[in-house]
Coordinates of C-alpha atoms and ligand atoms in Angstrom, one line a residue:
M2 CA 117.5 109.3 31.7
S3 CA 115.0 106.8 30.1
Q4 CA 113.1 104.5 32.4
P5 CA 113.4 100.7 31.8
L6 CA 110.5 99.2 30.0
R7 CA 107.9 97.7 32.4
M8 CA 105.7 94.8 31.6
P9 CA 102.1 95.0 33.0
S10 CA 102.1 92.4 35.8
L11 CA 99.5 89.6 35.7
I12 CA 100.6 88.2 39.0
P13 CA 98.8 89.6 42.1
E14 CA 101.1 91.8 44.3
S15 CA 100.2 89.5 47.2
A16 CA 101.5 86.4 45.5
P17 CA 104.5 85.0 47.4
F18 CA 106.8 84.9 44.4
S19 CA 110.4 86.1 44.2
I20 CA 111.4 88.7 41.6
D21 CA 112.8 86.0 39.4
Q22 CA 109.6 83.9 39.6
R23 CA 107.5 87.0 38.9
V24 CA 109.5 87.9 35.8
W25 CA 109.4 84.3 34.7
L26 CA 105.7 84.0 35.1
N27 CA 105.0 87.3 33.5
G28 CA 107.2 86.3 30.5
L29 CA 105.2 83.0 30.3
F30 CA 101.9 84.8 30.3
A31 CA 103.0 87.3 27.9
G32 CA 103.6 84.4 25.5
L33 CA 100.5 82.5 26.4
L34 CA 98.0 85.3 26.5
S35 CA 97.3 88.3 24.4
L36 CA 98.2 91.3 26.6
E37 CA 96.2 93.6 24.2
Q38 CA 93.0 91.8 25.1
G39 CA 92.9 93.2 28.6
V40 CA 93.5 90.0 30.5
T41 CA 92.6 90.1 34.2
P42 CA 95.2 89.1 36.8
L43 CA 95.3 85.4 37.6
S44 CA 94.4 84.0 40.9
L45 CA 97.1 82.9 43.2
E46 CA 96.3 79.3 42.6
Q47 CA 96.3 79.7 38.8
A48 CA 99.6 81.4 39.0
A49 CA 101.1 78.8 41.3
A50 CA 99.8 76.0 39.1
L51 CA 101.9 77.4 36.2
L52 CA 105.0 78.1 38.2
P53 CA 107.7 75.5 37.6
G54 CA 108.4 73.2 40.6
S55 CA 106.5 72.8 43.8
L56 CA 106.0 76.1 45.7
D57 CA 104.7 75.8 49.2
L58 CA 101.9 78.4 49.2
A59 CA 101.3 77.8 52.8
A60 CA 104.7 79.2 53.7
P61 CA 105.0 82.5 51.8
G62 CA 108.6 83.6 51.3
A63 CA 110.0 80.3 52.6
S64 CA 111.1 79.3 49.1
G65 CA 114.0 81.4 47.6
A66 CA 113.9 80.3 44.0
P67 CA 111.8 77.8 42.0
A68 CA 112.7 74.4 43.4
E69 CA 113.3 72.7 40.1
D70 CA 115.6 75.5 38.9
D71 CA 117.9 74.5 41.8
D72 CA 117.7 70.8 41.4
G73 CA 120.7 70.7 39.0
A74 CA 118.5 69.1 36.3
P75 CA 119.6 65.6 37.0
W76 CA 118.7 64.5 33.5
H77 CA 121.2 67.0 32.0
D78 CA 123.6 64.2 31.0
P79 CA 124.3 63.6 27.2
A80 CA 125.2 59.9 28.0
M81 CA 121.8 59.2 29.6
P82 CA 119.2 57.5 27.3
L83 CA 116.0 59.5 26.6
A84 CA 113.8 57.1 28.5
D85 CA 115.8 57.5 31.7
R86 CA 115.9 61.3 31.3
M87 CA 112.1 61.4 30.9
K88 CA 111.7 59.2 34.0
L89 CA 113.9 61.6 36.1
A90 CA 111.8 64.5 34.9
E91 CA 108.4 62.8 35.6
G92 CA 106.0 65.0 37.4
R93 CA 108.0 68.2 36.6
P94 CA 106.5 71.2 34.8
L95 CA 106.2 70.9 31.1
R96 CA 109.3 73.1 30.4
R97 CA 111.4 70.8 32.5
R98 CA 110.2 67.7 30.8
M99 CA 110.8 69.4 27.4
M100 CA 114.3 70.2 28.5
A101 CA 114.8 66.5 29.5
A102 CA 113.7 65.5 25.9
M103 CA 116.6 67.5 24.4
G104 CA 120.0 66.0 23.6
Q105 CA 121.6 67.5 26.8
Q106 CA 124.7 68.7 25.0
D107 CA 123.9 72.4 25.3
C108 CA 125.7 72.4 21.9
G109 CA 123.8 75.4 20.5
Q110 CA 123.3 73.9 17.1
C111 CA 119.6 74.7 17.5
G112 CA 120.4 78.3 18.4
Y113 CA 119.7 77.8 22.1
T114 CA 120.9 75.9 25.1
C115 CA 118.7 72.8 26.0
Q116 CA 116.9 74.8 28.7
D117 CA 116.4 77.9 26.6
Y118 CA 115.1 75.9 23.7
S119 CA 112.5 74.2 25.9
D120 CA 111.5 77.5 27.5
A121 CA 111.1 79.1 24.1
I122 CA 108.8 76.3 23.0
V123 CA 106.7 76.6 26.2
V124 CA 106.2 80.4 25.9
Q125 CA 105.5 79.8 22.2
K126 CA 108.3 82.0 20.9
E127 CA 109.7 79.0 19.1
E128 CA 107.4 76.7 17.1
R129 CA 109.9 74.4 15.5
L130 CA 110.2 71.1 17.4
N131 CA 112.8 69.5 15.1
L132 CA 115.9 71.6 15.8
C133 CA 117.8 69.3 18.2
V134 CA 120.7 67.7 16.2
P135 CA 122.1 65.4 18.9
G136 CA 118.6 64.3 20.0
G137 CA 117.4 63.6 16.4
K138 CA 114.1 62.0 15.7
E139 CA 113.4 60.7 19.2
T140 CA 113.7 64.2 20.7
T141 CA 111.4 65.6 18.0
R142 CA 108.9 62.8 18.7
M143 CA 109.0 63.4 22.5
L144 CA 108.6 67.2 22.0
K145 CA 105.6 66.6 19.7
T146 CA 103.9 64.5 22.4
L147 CA 104.7 67.0 25.1
H148 CA 103.7 69.9 22.9
Q149 CA 100.1 68.6 22.9
E150 CA 99.9 69.6 26.6
L151 CA 100.3 73.2 25.5
G152 CA 97.1 72.5 23.7
S153 CA 96.7 75.8 22.0
S154 CA 98.3 75.1 18.6
A155 CA 99.3 72.1 16.5
P156 CA 103.0 71.1 16.6
A157 CA 105.0 73.0 14.0
Q158 CA 106.1 71.3 10.9
A159 CA 109.4 71.9 9.2
K160 CA 109.6 75.2 7.4
T161 CA 111.3 75.9 4.1
P162 CA 114.4 78.1 4.7
S163 CA 112.5 81.2 3.5
Q164 CA 109.8 80.6 6.1
T165 CA 112.1 79.8 9.0
P166 CA 111.5 82.2 11.9
T167 CA 114.5 83.6 13.9
P168 CA 115.0 81.9 17.2
A169 CA 113.7 83.8 20.2
V170 CA 117.1 84.3 21.7
A171 CA 118.4 85.9 18.6
S172 CA 115.5 88.2 18.2
A173 CA 115.9 89.5 21.7
A174 CA 119.6 90.1 21.4
P175 CA 121.1 93.3 19.9
A176 CA 122.5 93.0 16.4
A177 CA 125.6 90.8 16.8
A178 CA 128.9 90.9 14.8
P179 CA 129.0 88.6 11.8
G180 CA 130.2 85.1 12.8
S181 CA 129.3 85.5 16.4
S182 CA 126.2 83.4 16.3
R183 CA 124.3 80.9 14.3
E184 CA 121.8 83.6 13.3
R185 CA 124.6 85.8 11.9
P186 CA 127.1 83.6 10.2
A187 CA 130.2 85.0 8.5
E188 CA 132.0 83.7 5.4
A189 CA 135.4 82.1 6.0
R190 CA 137.6 80.8 3.2
F191 CA 138.5 77.1 3.2
L192 CA 142.3 76.8 3.2
S193 CA 143.3 73.1 3.4
R194 CA 142.7 69.6 4.6
T195 CA 145.3 67.2 5.7
R196 CA 144.7 63.6 6.6
L197 CA 145.7 62.8 10.2
N198 CA 145.7 59.0 9.9
K199 CA 148.2 57.1 7.8
P200 CA 147.1 55.0 4.9
G201 CA 145.7 51.7 6.3
S202 CA 143.9 53.3 9.2
G203 CA 140.3 52.3 9.9
K204 CA 139.5 56.0 10.5
E205 CA 139.4 59.0 8.2
T206 CA 140.2 62.1 10.3
W207 CA 141.2 65.5 8.8
H208 CA 143.0 68.5 10.0
I209 CA 141.1 71.3 8.4
E210 CA 142.2 75.0 8.2
L211 CA 140.0 78.0 7.5
D212 CA 141.0 81.6 6.8
L213 CA 139.1 84.0 9.0
A214 CA 140.8 87.2 7.7
E215 CA 137.6 88.5 6.0
T216 CA 135.3 87.5 8.8
G217 CA 136.3 89.7 11.8
I218 CA 135.7 86.6 13.9
D219 CA 137.2 86.5 17.4
Y220 CA 137.4 83.3 19.3
T221 CA 139.0 81.9 22.5
V222 CA 140.5 78.4 22.9
G223 CA 137.8 76.1 24.1
D224 CA 135.2 77.6 21.8
A225 CA 133.6 75.5 19.0
F226 CA 133.1 76.5 15.4
G227 CA 129.7 76.2 13.7
I228 CA 129.7 75.1 10.0
F229 CA 126.8 75.4 7.7
P230 CA 127.3 72.4 5.4
A231 CA 125.8 71.5 2.0
N232 CA 124.4 68.1 1.1
D233 CA 126.2 65.8 -1.4
P234 CA 125.0 67.0 -4.9
A235 CA 124.8 63.3 -6.0
L236 CA 122.4 62.6 -3.1
A237 CA 120.3 65.7 -4.0
D238 CA 120.2 64.5 -7.6
A239 CA 119.2 61.0 -6.6
V240 CA 116.3 62.4 -4.5
L241 CA 115.2 64.6 -7.5
A242 CA 115.3 61.5 -9.7
A243 CA 113.4 59.3 -7.3
L244 CA 110.7 62.0 -7.0
H245 CA 110.6 62.6 -10.7
A246 CA 110.6 66.3 -9.8
P247 CA 112.1 69.1 -12.0
A248 CA 115.4 70.5 -10.5
D249 CA 114.2 74.1 -11.2
F250 CA 110.7 73.7 -9.5
P251 CA 110.4 77.0 -7.6
I252 CA 110.4 76.7 -3.8
G253 CA 110.2 80.1 -2.0
G254 CA 111.9 81.8 -5.0
R255 CA 114.7 79.2 -5.2
P256 CA 115.1 76.2 -7.5
L257 CA 114.2 72.9 -5.8
R258 CA 117.7 71.5 -6.3
D259 CA 119.3 74.4 -4.4
V260 CA 116.9 73.9 -1.5
L261 CA 117.8 70.2 -1.5
L262 CA 121.5 71.1 -1.4
D263 CA 121.5 73.5 1.5
G264 CA 118.0 74.0 2.9
V265 CA 116.9 70.7 4.2
S266 CA 118.3 67.6 5.9
L267 CA 118.5 64.5 3.7
G268 CA 119.5 62.4 6.7
A269 CA 117.0 60.3 8.7
A270 CA 113.6 60.5 7.2
P271 CA 111.4 62.6 9.5
D272 CA 107.9 61.4 10.7
M273 CA 106.3 64.2 8.7
L274 CA 107.6 62.7 5.5
F275 CA 105.9 59.4 6.3
Q276 CA 102.8 61.3 7.2
L277 CA 102.8 63.0 3.9
F278 CA 103.3 59.7 2.1
S279 CA 100.3 58.3 4.1
Y280 CA 98.1 61.0 2.5
I281 CA 99.1 60.1 -1.0
T282 CA 99.3 56.3 -1.0
G283 CA 96.7 53.7 -0.4
G284 CA 96.1 50.3 1.1
E285 CA 98.9 48.5 2.9
R286 CA 101.5 51.2 1.9
R287 CA 99.3 53.8 3.6
Q288 CA 99.1 51.7 6.8
K289 CA 102.9 51.3 6.7
A290 CA 103.5 55.0 6.2
K291 CA 101.1 55.8 9.0
A292 CA 103.0 53.3 11.3
L293 CA 106.4 54.8 10.4
A294 CA 105.0 58.3 11.0
A295 CA 103.9 57.1 14.5
G296 CA 107.5 55.9 15.2
E297 CA 106.7 52.3 14.7
D298 CA 108.8 49.9 12.6
P299 CA 106.5 47.7 10.5
D300 CA 109.3 46.2 8.4
G301 CA 112.3 46.4 10.8
D302 CA 114.1 48.9 8.6
A303 CA 113.1 52.3 10.1
A304 CA 116.6 53.0 11.3
T305 CA 118.0 52.7 7.8
L306 CA 115.6 55.1 6.1
D307 CA 117.2 58.3 5.1
V308 CA 115.1 60.6 2.9
L309 CA 116.1 58.8 -0.3
A310 CA 115.6 55.3 1.1
A311 CA 112.1 56.4 2.3
I312 CA 111.1 57.6 -1.2
E313 CA 112.5 54.4 -2.6
K314 CA 110.5 52.3 -0.1
F315 CA 107.3 54.0 -1.3
S316 CA 108.4 53.9 -4.9
G317 CA 106.1 55.7 -7.2
V318 CA 105.0 58.3 -4.6
R319 CA 104.8 61.7 -6.3
P320 CA 104.4 64.3 -3.5
D321 CA 104.0 67.9 -4.5
P322 CA 107.6 69.3 -4.3
E323 CA 106.6 72.1 -2.0
A324 CA 104.8 69.7 0.4
F325 CA 107.8 67.4 0.2
I326 CA 110.2 70.2 1.2
E327 CA 107.9 71.3 4.1
A328 CA 107.9 67.7 5.4
L329 CA 111.7 67.6 5.8
D330 CA 113.8 68.9 8.7
P331 CA 115.9 72.0 8.2
L332 CA 119.6 71.4 7.5
Q333 CA 121.3 72.4 10.7
P334 CA 124.9 73.6 11.2
R335 CA 127.3 71.3 12.9
L336 CA 129.8 72.2 15.6
Y337 CA 133.6 71.4 15.7
S338 CA 135.9 72.1 18.6
I339 CA 138.5 74.6 17.6
A340 CA 142.0 73.1 17.4
S341 CA 144.1 76.3 17.1
S342 CA 145.0 79.3 19.2
P343 CA 144.3 82.8 18.0
K344 CA 147.4 83.9 19.9
V345 CA 149.5 82.0 17.3
D346 CA 147.6 83.3 14.2
R347 CA 144.2 84.9 14.6
N348 CA 143.3 84.4 11.0
R349 CA 144.3 80.7 10.5
M350 CA 141.9 78.5 12.4
A351 CA 142.0 74.7 12.6
L352 CA 139.5 71.9 13.2
C353 CA 140.0 68.2 13.6
V354 CA 137.1 66.3 11.8
D355 CA 136.3 62.7 11.7
A356 CA 134.5 61.9 8.4
V357 CA 131.3 59.9 9.0
R358 CA 130.7 57.3 6.4
Y359 CA 128.9 54.0 6.7
P360 CA 127.2 51.6 4.2
I361 CA 123.6 50.6 4.4
N362 CA 122.1 48.2 1.9
G363 CA 125.0 48.8 -0.5
R364 CA 124.8 52.6 -0.5
A365 CA 127.4 54.7 1.2
R366 CA 125.8 57.0 3.7
L367 CA 127.6 60.3 4.4
G368 CA 127.6 62.5 7.5
V369 CA 126.6 65.8 5.9
A370 CA 129.0 68.2 7.5
S371 CA 132.0 66.0 8.1
T372 CA 132.1 64.9 4.5
F373 CA 131.4 68.4 3.3
L374 CA 134.7 69.4 5.0
A375 CA 136.4 66.1 4.1
E376 CA 135.7 66.1 0.4
R377 CA 133.2 68.6 -1.1
V378 CA 134.6 72.0 -0.2
S379 CA 137.7 73.3 -2.1
T380 CA 140.5 75.6 -1.3
G381 CA 139.3 79.2 -1.7
D382 CA 135.6 78.3 -1.3
K383 CA 133.5 80.4 1.1
V384 CA 132.0 78.5 4.0
R385 CA 129.3 80.0 6.3
V386 CA 130.6 79.8 9.8
Y387 CA 130.1 81.1 13.3
V388 CA 131.8 80.8 16.7
Q389 CA 129.9 79.0 19.4
K390 CA 131.3 80.4 22.6
A391 CA 132.1 77.8 25.3
A392 CA 130.2 78.6 28.5
H393 CA 132.1 76.1 30.6
F394 CA 135.2 75.0 28.8
G395 CA 138.4 77.0 29.0
L396 CA 141.8 77.2 30.4
P397 CA 142.1 78.3 34.1
A398 CA 142.4 82.0 34.6
D399 CA 145.6 81.4 36.6
P400 CA 148.2 80.3 34.0
S401 CA 150.4 78.7 36.7
L402 CA 147.8 76.0 37.4
P403 CA 148.5 72.5 36.0
V404 CA 146.1 71.1 33.5
I405 CA 145.2 67.5 32.7
M406 CA 143.7 67.0 29.3
I407 CA 141.9 63.7 28.3
G408 CA 141.1 63.6 24.6
P409 CA 141.0 60.4 22.6
G410 CA 140.3 60.6 18.8
T411 CA 139.0 64.0 17.7
G412 CA 138.8 64.8 21.4
I413 CA 142.4 66.1 21.0
A414 CA 141.2 69.2 19.1
P415 CA 140.7 71.7 21.9
F416 CA 143.8 70.4 23.7
R417 CA 146.0 71.2 20.7
A418 CA 144.5 74.7 21.0
F419 CA 145.2 74.8 24.7
L420 CA 148.8 73.7 24.3
Y421 CA 149.5 76.3 21.6
E422 CA 147.8 79.0 23.7
R423 CA 149.8 78.0 26.8
M424 CA 153.0 78.2 24.7
A425 CA 152.1 81.5 23.1
T426 CA 151.3 83.1 26.5
K427 CA 154.3 81.5 28.2
A428 CA 152.0 80.0 30.8
P429 CA 154.2 78.4 33.5
G430 CA 151.6 75.7 34.5
R431 CA 152.3 72.1 33.7
N432 CA 150.4 70.3 30.9
W433 CA 149.5 66.6 30.8
L434 CA 147.8 65.1 27.8
F435 CA 146.1 61.8 27.6
F436 CA 145.5 60.8 23.9
G437 CA 144.3 57.5 22.6
H438 CA 143.1 56.0 19.4
Q439 CA 142.8 52.8 17.5
R440 CA 146.4 52.0 16.4
S441 CA 149.7 53.7 17.2
S442 CA 151.2 53.3 13.7
Y443 CA 148.2 54.9 11.9
D444 CA 146.2 57.1 14.3
F445 CA 148.8 59.1 16.2
F446 CA 147.4 62.6 15.4
Y447 CA 149.8 65.5 15.5
Q448 CA 152.7 63.1 16.5
D449 CA 155.5 65.4 15.4
E450 CA 153.9 68.5 16.9
L451 CA 153.4 66.8 20.3
S452 CA 157.0 65.4 20.2
G453 CA 158.2 68.9 19.6
M454 CA 156.2 70.3 22.4
K455 CA 157.4 67.6 24.7
A456 CA 161.1 68.3 23.7
A457 CA 160.5 72.0 24.3
G458 CA 159.0 71.3 27.8
A459 CA 155.7 72.8 26.9
L460 CA 154.0 69.4 27.1
T461 CA 155.1 68.1 30.5
R462 CA 153.6 64.6 30.1
L463 CA 152.1 62.7 27.3
S464 CA 150.2 59.4 28.1
L465 CA 149.0 57.3 25.2
A466 CA 146.4 54.5 24.9
W467 CA 146.0 52.4 21.7
S468 CA 142.7 50.4 21.6
R469 CA 143.6 48.0 18.8
D470 CA 147.3 47.5 19.0
A471 CA 146.8 44.4 21.2
N472 CA 144.1 41.8 21.6
E473 CA 142.6 43.5 24.6
K474 CA 141.1 47.0 24.3
F475 CA 143.1 49.6 26.1
Y476 CA 141.6 53.0 26.6
V477 CA 142.7 56.4 28.0
Q478 CA 141.0 55.5 31.3
D479 CA 143.1 52.4 31.6
R480 CA 146.2 54.5 31.2
M481 CA 144.8 56.9 33.8
R482 CA 144.4 54.1 36.3
E483 CA 148.0 53.0 35.7
V484 CA 149.3 56.4 36.6
G485 CA 146.6 57.2 39.2
R486 CA 149.0 58.1 42.0
D487 CA 150.6 60.9 39.8
L488 CA 147.2 62.0 38.7
W489 CA 146.1 62.4 42.3
T490 CA 149.3 64.4 43.0
W491 CA 148.5 66.8 40.1
L492 CA 144.9 67.1 41.5
A493 CA 146.2 67.9 44.9
D494 CA 148.4 70.6 43.3
G495 CA 145.2 72.2 42.0
A496 CA 145.1 70.8 38.4
H497 CA 142.1 71.5 36.2
V498 CA 140.8 68.4 34.4
Y499 CA 139.4 68.5 30.8
V500 CA 137.7 65.7 28.9
C501 CA 136.8 66.0 25.2
G502 CA 135.4 63.5 22.6
D503 CA 132.7 60.8 22.6
A504 CA 129.9 61.5 25.0
K505 CA 128.0 58.3 25.1
R506 CA 130.7 55.9 26.3
M507 CA 134.2 57.5 26.8
A508 CA 133.2 60.5 28.9
K509 CA 131.4 58.5 31.6
D510 CA 134.1 55.8 31.6
V511 CA 136.7 58.4 32.1
E512 CA 134.8 60.0 35.0
G513 CA 134.3 56.5 36.5
A514 CA 138.1 56.0 36.4
L515 CA 138.8 59.4 38.0
V516 CA 136.4 58.5 40.8
E517 CA 138.4 55.2 41.3
I518 CA 141.7 57.1 41.3
V519 CA 140.4 59.6 43.9
A520 CA 139.1 56.8 46.1
Q521 CA 142.3 54.7 45.9
H522 CA 145.0 57.4 46.0
G523 CA 143.0 60.0 48.0
A524 CA 142.0 57.5 50.6
R525 CA 138.3 58.1 50.3
S526 CA 135.2 55.8 50.1
T527 CA 133.5 55.6 46.7
D528 CA 130.8 58.0 47.8
E529 CA 133.4 60.5 49.0
A530 CA 135.3 60.1 45.8
I531 CA 132.1 60.8 43.8
A532 CA 131.4 63.8 45.9
F533 CA 135.0 65.0 45.4
V534 CA 134.7 64.8 41.6
A535 CA 131.3 66.5 41.8
G536 CA 133.1 69.2 43.8
L537 CA 135.7 69.5 41.1
K538 CA 132.9 70.0 38.5
K539 CA 131.2 72.6 40.7
A540 CA 134.5 74.5 41.1
G541 CA 135.1 74.5 37.3
R542 CA 138.0 72.1 37.7
Y543 CA 136.4 69.3 35.8
Q544 CA 135.2 70.5 32.4
Q545 CA 133.8 68.5 29.5
D546 CA 133.4 69.2 25.8
V547 CA 131.7 66.0 24.7
Y548 CA 129.5 65.1 21.7
Ligands
LIG2 C1 130.4 71.0 20.9 C2 130.7 70.0 19.8 C3 132.0 69.8 19.4 C4 132.3 68.9 18.4 N1 133.6 68.7 18.0 C5 133.9 67.8 17.0 C6 135.2 67.7 16.6 O1 136.1 68.4 17.0 N2 135.4 66.8 15.6 C7 134.4 66.0 15.1 O2 134.7 65.1 14.2 N3 133.2 66.1 15.5 C8 132.9 67.0 16.5 N4 131.6 67.1 16.9 C9 130.5 66.3 16.2 C10 130.0 67.0 14.9 O3 129.3 68.2 15.3 C11 129.1 66.2 14.1 O4 128.1 65.7 14.9 C12 129.8 65.1 13.4 O5 130.8 65.5 12.5 C13 128.7 64.3 12.5 O6 128.1 65.3 11.7 P1 127.8 65.0 10.2 O7 127.0 66.1 9.7 O8 129.0 64.6 9.4 O9 126.9 63.7 10.3 P2 125.3 63.6 10.2 O10 124.8 63.8 8.9 O11 124.8 64.4 11.4 O12 125.2 62.0 10.5 C14 125.6 61.5 11.8 C15 124.5 60.5 12.1 O13 124.7 59.4 11.3 C16 124.3 58.2 12.0 N5 125.5 57.3 12.0 C17 126.8 57.6 12.1 N6 127.5 56.5 12.0 C18 126.7 55.5 11.8 C19 126.9 54.1 11.6 N7 128.1 53.6 11.6 N8 125.8 53.4 11.4 C20 124.5 53.9 11.3 N9 124.3 55.2 11.5 C21 125.4 56.0 11.8 C22 124.0 58.6 13.4 O14 122.6 58.7 13.5 C23 124.6 59.9 13.5 O15 123.9 60.7 14.4 C24 131.2 68.1 17.9 C25 129.9 68.2 18.3 C26 129.7 69.2 19.3 C27 128.2 69.3 19.7
LIG3 N1 127.6 56.3 18.2 C1 128.6 55.5 18.1 O1 128.6 54.3 18.3 C2 130.0 56.2 17.8 C3 131.1 55.4 17.7 C4 132.3 55.9 17.4 C5 132.4 57.3 17.3 N2 131.3 58.1 17.5 C6 131.4 59.5 17.3 O2 132.2 59.8 16.2 C7 132.8 61.0 16.4 C8 134.3 60.9 16.2 O3 134.9 59.9 16.8 P1 136.4 60.0 16.9 O4 137.0 59.8 15.6 O5 136.8 61.1 17.8 O6 136.9 58.7 17.7 P2 136.2 57.6 18.5 O7 135.5 56.7 17.5 O8 135.5 58.2 19.6 O9 137.4 56.7 19.0 C9 138.6 57.3 19.7 C10 139.2 56.2 20.6 O10 138.3 56.0 21.7 C11 138.2 54.7 21.9 N3 137.0 54.3 22.7 C12 135.9 53.6 22.3 N4 135.1 53.5 23.4 C13 135.7 54.1 24.4 C14 135.4 54.2 25.8 N5 134.3 53.7 26.3 N6 136.3 54.9 26.6 C15 137.4 55.4 26.1 N7 137.8 55.3 24.8 C16 136.9 54.6 24.0 C17 138.2 54.1 20.5 O11 138.5 52.7 20.6 P3 137.7 51.6 19.7 O12 137.2 52.2 18.5 O13 138.8 50.6 19.4 O14 136.7 50.9 20.6 C18 139.3 54.9 19.9 O15 140.6 54.3 20.3 C19 132.5 61.4 17.8 O16 131.4 62.3 17.6 C20 132.0 60.1 18.4 O17 131.1 60.4 19.4 C21 130.1 57.5 17.7

């Protein structure tokens, strides 16, 4: 039998580290130091200084695991602003502060979880600092600042697609099946889109179906689906025109226009682009470009500058096309909660997608992936896709347990999947759905399906909340409070609670309402109710899929 590979240890045998700590430190050093160069073991103090968290060297063996690995990462909350997250992480080791800089969604769009991405940067297995989609520019900026503490190499710039290295997690993993990860997408066929809002709605949300028959993809309800989008061709052409660059200029063996379509983000202009402009303009424009590159806002318009608007602001700039592409961020896949059950039809998969469109200075800005699905892809087209497995979002293993699902807007997506799954598997547990949206006459997604499920007894209870039917806002959490006593009874019966949809406002308001309900109907103080909800989370009975 072959022996497992052993890494030469740089940590003295006498050092009071657990096996996990030793492995972690050795991994760190393997990245930081060249093992081929015959590095001598570190002193205890050097090793301890690099270990994450405070380790009491005076009391060998007293500490079980690295302290900060057990602190529950209090900044790991997608609703918390970056400044607050960084404050919570103050004084922590670099990898923890880098983790706090991430978007905290563990969404996997970068190819990692938030923690794995920061670890990969610290051990220098990942050099790209601009991969966090939910964190956007402010995360990239913070990572760049923190990266300087590593000191050994300059922060990485965006790479052209052909130069893009494979994320560390993927290179360590055995070859995966197509469609099982972002690094190994499969090609699904686009089947159809159906508008879920009635004409006159203020929203544009689509039920999207894809055919997985040729992909071999396997998924479970609760998982999300990754889509590799393409930019709007009209936007790519406008960028080419503004640059006065030839569409067929070769970039890494591909025409510039193709790279603009599917290789780089044409959303928010990255700092690197302004840095590039600062090199090729002069005078006041150069100062402005430098200020924008430093995250300042000299003209009060920084938030409105996508790539095209940035070129137009510095009209007449003629960057070298290759340098221009290198200054842009890579175009990242986007995730969508799966809205169908493979138990019903494993090849026909559904999503529920809200099209992001908003005007700035008279030009319609388009969310790249949502409008790709809403208008640019046609029936029969191939779309690059993958399944993002949900680590902590799924139906209870015991099918007899009741479930409470809270999903306003597109948050209904995974719950449609849950309901179909529970019907297909004849799960005896009760199902309670809270759905809400703007107006009952226009935005009642899947109304007929839900009525049918209710009539069939599969949907035990449906509670609705329309935010714009009356003068006063009325949200799902207001409905929850109204029926708080019943909710408490379901909880007492062992119900699992699920929340899906907006992370910034809805998710924390819903949690607040649940705390109130537990306090009021469970006869607990607010602190006890908070602890009760925390206990539900810990037991996997309060799960969130928020974005
Ligand atoms: C696990 C997970 C599941 C998800 N599930 C779903 C789902 O089921 N359905 C769904 O629709 N989405 C879902 N999302 C969100 C989805 O991944 C995308 O983030 C969303 O569709 C927007 O992507 P986009 O490419 O269209 O927009 P982008 O090109 O990324 O543009 C969005 C950006 O535009 C800017 N913006 C948006 N509106 C405005 C405005 N009014 N004014 C100024 N700026 C604005 C903001 O900076 C915003 O970040 C999910 C996300 C995650 C992480
Ligand atoms: N960054 C933002 O400001 C912003 C705003 C909207 C949506 N989004 C994002 O857009 C995507 C799609 O949104 P969506 O189409 O699913 O719907 P949505 O815009 O999230 O709206 C769904 C429903 O939730 C209501 N709502 C708003 N604030 C709420 C709160 N604090 N608590 C409970 N409900 C609340 C909305 O009411 P009202 O609209 O009447 O208030 C609406 O009735 C999501 O990714 C979401 O995060 C972002």
